[in-house]
């Protein structure tokens, strides 16, 4: 009966391969199982009061009932069982734009650092539906997050626009990445965050066949004499001005004009 009174349990570094017997800890709120040998085949017991689950550095590749870092996780199937979960850390996995988040009404903290997420708008819409109480979110080292540390082509203005958009969509956020959401940011997000979404160009390729009906555009010729000797051309041309106010006019005869 002792297990029924325990609400915190740390079993890290124990080479654990099975969770047999854990079902006795019915009041468990925080469970730490880092650096063990848990794999996809592990049978996770029902823990109705569990709020924090840490499973860093195990051998999990497909998330059935398990959560956390360095596990090559690609799907969150089974996470819906943890309805009272308040904190979810999924850093350094393989979560991509196709991931679906289960509805977790009490979740307040979500960390998705260093995954494979590229579509910010799609992600934020999913988070709005799945986690209504979300107050802390971190998306660093994803392509969806234009941070200078992970993308040298981005600058602070890119990152600030990203913050305005996320804050506009997730009304309850207090922290985004490593920074607190300020009152000024919240005001700016309310005023123009809707227009800060990032639109990425598509990878559509224009066919090479000139006769193709899909070819809708044709580059202008570099040759000035091509296509009916059009004067406009796509290229650089150098013109010499010899107008009325040019000093060179003193040496130009009427026959040269």
Coordinates of C-alpha atoms in Angstrom, one line a residue:
X1 CA 0.0 0.0 0.0
X2 CA 3.1 2.2 0.3
X3 CA 3.1 2.9 -3.5
X4 CA -0.3 4.4 -3.3
X5 CA 1.1 7.4 -1.3
X6 CA 4.1 8.2 -3.5
X7 CA 3.7 11.1 -5.9
X8 CA 7.3 11.5 -7.0
X9 CA 9.6 8.7 -8.3
X10 CA 13.0 8.9 -9.9
X11 CA 14.3 5.6 -11.4
X12 CA 17.1 7.0 -13.7
X13 CA 20.2 5.0 -14.5
X14 CA 18.9 1.6 -13.6
X15 CA 18.9 -0.3 -16.9
X16 CA 15.2 -0.7 -16.6
X17 CA 13.5 -2.6 -19.5
X18 CA 10.0 -3.1 -18.1
X19 CA 7.6 -1.1 -16.0
X20 CA 6.0 -4.0 -14.3
X21 CA 4.8 -3.1 -10.8
X22 CA 4.5 0.6 -11.6
X23 CA 0.7 0.3 -11.6
X24 CA 0.8 0.2 -7.8
X25 CA 1.8 3.9 -7.7
X26 CA -1.7 5.1 -8.4
X27 CA -1.1 8.6 -7.0
X28 CA 2.1 9.3 -9.0
X29 CA 2.4 12.8 -10.3
X30 CA 6.0 13.0 -11.5
X31 CA 8.0 10.0 -12.9
X32 CA 11.6 10.2 -14.0
X33 CA 13.0 7.3 -16.0
X34 CA 16.0 8.8 -17.8
X35 CA 18.9 6.8 -19.1
X36 CA 17.4 3.3 -19.0
X37 CA 16.7 0.6 -21.6
X38 CA 13.0 1.2 -22.3
X39 CA 12.0 0.3 -25.8
X40 CA 8.8 0.4 -27.9
X41 CA 7.6 -2.9 -26.5
X42 CA 7.3 -1.5 -22.9
X43 CA 3.8 -1.7 -21.5
X44 CA 3.1 1.6 -19.8
X45 CA 0.5 1.4 -16.9
X46 CA -2.4 3.7 -16.4
X47 CA -1.4 6.6 -14.1
X48 CA -4.4 8.9 -13.8
X49 CA -2.6 11.7 -11.8
X50 CA 0.6 11.8 -13.8
X51 CA 1.6 15.4 -14.6
X52 CA 5.3 15.1 -15.5
X53 CA 7.0 12.2 -17.4
X54 CA 10.7 12.2 -18.3
X55 CA 12.2 9.5 -20.4
X56 CA 15.4 11.0 -21.8
X57 CA 18.0 8.7 -23.4
X58 CA 16.1 5.5 -23.8
X59 CA 15.6 3.2 -26.8
X60 CA 12.2 4.4 -27.9
X61 CA 11.5 5.1 -31.6
X62 CA 7.7 5.2 -31.8
X63 CA 5.8 7.0 -29.1
X64 CA 2.9 4.8 -28.1
X65 CA 2.5 5.8 -24.4
X66 CA 5.9 7.4 -23.8
X67 CA 7.3 10.9 -24.0
X68 CA 10.6 12.7 -24.2
X69 CA 14.0 13.6 -25.4
X70 CA 16.5 11.8 -27.6
X71 CA 14.1 9.0 -28.6
X72 CA 13.7 9.5 -32.4
X73 CA 10.0 10.0 -31.8
X74 CA 7.9 10.7 -34.9
X75 CA 4.3 10.2 -33.6
X76 CA 2.5 11.1 -30.4
X77 CA 0.0 8.2 -30.6
X78 CA -1.0 7.0 -27.1
X79 CA -0.4 10.4 -25.5
X80 CA -4.1 11.0 -25.1
X81 CA -4.1 8.6 -22.1
X82 CA -2.3 11.2 -20.0
X83 CA -5.2 13.6 -19.7
X84 CA -3.8 15.5 -16.7
X85 CA -0.4 16.1 -18.1
X86 CA 0.9 19.6 -17.5
X87 CA 4.4 19.4 -18.9
X88 CA 5.6 17.8 -22.1
X89 CA 9.3 17.9 -23.2
X90 CA 10.0 16.4 -26.6
X91 CA 13.3 18.0 -27.5
X92 CA 15.7 16.3 -30.0
X93 CA 13.3 14.0 -31.7
X94 CA 12.0 13.7 -35.3
X95 CA 8.6 15.3 -35.0
X96 CA 7.7 16.9 -38.3
X97 CA 4.8 18.9 -39.8
X98 CA 2.7 15.8 -40.0
X99 CA 2.6 15.3 -36.2
X100 CA -0.9 15.4 -34.6
X101 CA -1.3 16.5 -31.0
X102 CA -3.9 14.9 -28.7
X103 CA -6.2 17.1 -26.7
X104 CA -4.6 17.7 -23.3
X105 CA -6.7 20.3 -21.4
X106 CA -4.2 20.9 -18.6
X107 CA -0.9 21.1 -20.5
X108 CA 1.0 24.3 -19.7
X109 CA 4.5 23.6 -20.8
X110 CA 5.6 22.3 -24.2
X111 CA 9.1 22.1 -25.5
X112 CA 9.7 21.0 -29.1
X113 CA 13.3 22.1 -29.5
X114 CA 15.4 20.6 -32.3
X115 CA 12.8 18.7 -34.2
X116 CA 11.9 18.8 -37.9
X117 CA 9.0 21.3 -37.9
X118 CA 9.0 23.8 -40.8
X119 CA 5.4 25.0 -41.1
X120 CA 4.8 27.5 -38.3
X121 CA 1.2 28.4 -39.1
X122 CA 0.1 24.8 -39.3
X123 CA 1.9 24.0 -36.0
X124 CA 0.4 26.9 -34.1
X125 CA -3.1 26.1 -35.3
X126 CA -2.7 22.6 -34.0
X127 CA -1.4 23.8 -30.6
X128 CA -4.4 26.2 -30.3
X129 CA -6.8 23.2 -30.6
X130 CA -4.9 20.7 -28.5
X131 CA -3.6 22.8 -25.6
X132 CA -5.9 25.6 -24.5
X133 CA -4.0 26.3 -21.3
X134 CA -0.5 26.5 -22.9
X135 CA 1.7 29.1 -21.3
X136 CA 5.2 28.1 -22.1
X137 CA 6.4 27.1 -25.6
X138 CA 9.8 26.5 -27.0
X139 CA 10.5 25.9 -30.7
X140 CA 14.2 26.6 -31.0
X141 CA 16.3 24.8 -33.6
X142 CA 13.3 24.1 -35.9
X143 CA 13.1 25.7 -39.3
X144 CA 9.8 27.1 -38.3
X145 CA 11.6 29.2 -35.7
X146 CA 13.8 31.9 -37.5
X147 CA 16.5 32.0 -34.8
X148 CA 20.0 33.3 -35.6
X149 CA 21.6 30.5 -33.7
X150 CA 20.2 27.9 -36.0
X151 CA 19.9 30.0 -39.2
X152 CA 22.5 32.5 -40.1
X153 CA 20.3 34.0 -42.8
X154 CA 17.8 35.2 -40.3
X155 CA 18.1 38.3 -38.1
X156 CA 16.4 39.7 -35.0
X157 CA 13.6 41.3 -37.1
X158 CA 12.7 37.9 -38.5
X159 CA 12.6 36.4 -35.1
X160 CA 10.5 39.3 -33.7
X161 CA 7.9 38.9 -36.4
X162 CA 7.8 35.2 -35.6
X163 CA 7.2 36.0 -31.9
X164 CA 4.4 38.5 -32.8
X165 CA 2.6 35.9 -34.9
X166 CA 2.8 33.1 -32.3
X167 CA 1.8 35.4 -29.4
X168 CA -1.2 36.6 -31.5
X169 CA -2.3 33.0 -32.0
X170 CA -1.6 31.6 -28.5
X171 CA -3.3 34.1 -26.2
X172 CA -2.2 32.6 -22.9
X173 CA 1.5 32.4 -23.7
X174 CA 3.8 33.9 -21.0
X175 CA 7.1 32.5 -22.3
X176 CA 8.1 31.8 -25.9
X177 CA 11.5 30.1 -26.4
X178 CA 13.8 31.5 -23.8
X179 CA 12.2 34.9 -23.4
X180 CA 9.2 36.2 -21.4
X181 CA 6.3 37.6 -23.4
X182 CA 6.3 41.4 -22.6
X183 CA 3.3 43.6 -22.4
X184 CA 4.6 45.6 -25.4
X185 CA 4.9 42.4 -27.4
X186 CA 1.4 41.4 -26.5
X187 CA 0.1 44.8 -27.7
X188 CA 2.0 44.6 -31.0
X189 CA 0.9 41.1 -31.5
X190 CA -2.7 42.1 -31.0
X191 CA -2.4 45.0 -33.4
X192 CA -0.5 43.3 -36.3
X193 CA 0.4 39.8 -35.3
X194 CA -2.1 38.4 -37.8
X195 CA -0.1 39.8 -40.7
X196 CA 3.2 38.4 -39.5
X197 CA 2.7 34.8 -40.9
X198 CA 5.5 33.5 -43.0
X199 CA 4.7 32.4 -46.6
X200 CA 7.3 30.1 -48.1
X201 CA 7.7 29.8 -51.9
X202 CA 6.6 26.5 -53.5
X203 CA 8.9 24.2 -55.3
X204 CA 6.8 24.2 -58.5
X205 CA 9.1 24.0 -61.6
X206 CA 8.2 25.5 -64.9
X207 CA 8.5 22.7 -67.6
X208 CA 11.4 23.1 -70.1
X209 CA 9.3 22.2 -73.2
X210 CA 8.2 25.4 -74.9
X211 CA 5.2 23.7 -76.4
X212 CA 3.9 22.6 -73.0
X213 CA 0.4 24.1 -72.2
X214 CA 1.7 24.4 -68.6
X215 CA 4.3 27.0 -69.7
X216 CA 2.7 30.3 -68.6
X217 CA 5.8 32.5 -68.6
X218 CA 8.7 33.2 -71.0
X219 CA 11.8 35.1 -70.1
X220 CA 12.6 38.2 -72.2
X221 CA 15.5 37.7 -74.7
X222 CA 19.0 39.0 -74.1
X223 CA 19.4 39.7 -77.8
X224 CA 18.0 43.1 -78.7
X225 CA 17.3 42.0 -82.3
X226 CA 15.3 39.0 -81.3
X227 CA 11.5 38.6 -81.6
X228 CA 10.8 41.5 -83.9
X229 CA 13.6 43.8 -82.7
X230 CA 11.9 44.8 -79.5
X231 CA 13.7 47.7 -77.7
X232 CA 13.0 46.3 -74.3
X233 CA 15.2 43.4 -73.2
X234 CA 16.1 41.4 -70.1
X235 CA 19.7 42.5 -69.7
X236 CA 22.0 45.4 -69.1
X237 CA 22.5 48.1 -71.8
X238 CA 24.9 51.1 -71.7
X239 CA 23.7 54.3 -73.2
X240 CA 25.7 57.5 -73.8
X241 CA 23.9 60.7 -73.3
X242 CA 24.5 63.4 -76.0
X243 CA 21.7 65.8 -75.3
X244 CA 21.5 69.6 -75.5
X245 CA 23.5 70.2 -72.4
X246 CA 26.3 67.8 -73.1
X247 CA 29.8 69.2 -73.6
X248 CA 30.3 66.8 -76.4
X249 CA 27.7 68.6 -78.5
X250 CA 30.4 71.1 -79.5
X251 CA 32.1 68.4 -81.6
X252 CA 29.0 66.9 -83.2
X253 CA 27.9 67.9 -86.7
X254 CA 24.3 68.1 -87.8
X255 CA 25.0 65.2 -90.1
X256 CA 25.8 63.1 -87.1
X257 CA 22.4 63.6 -85.5

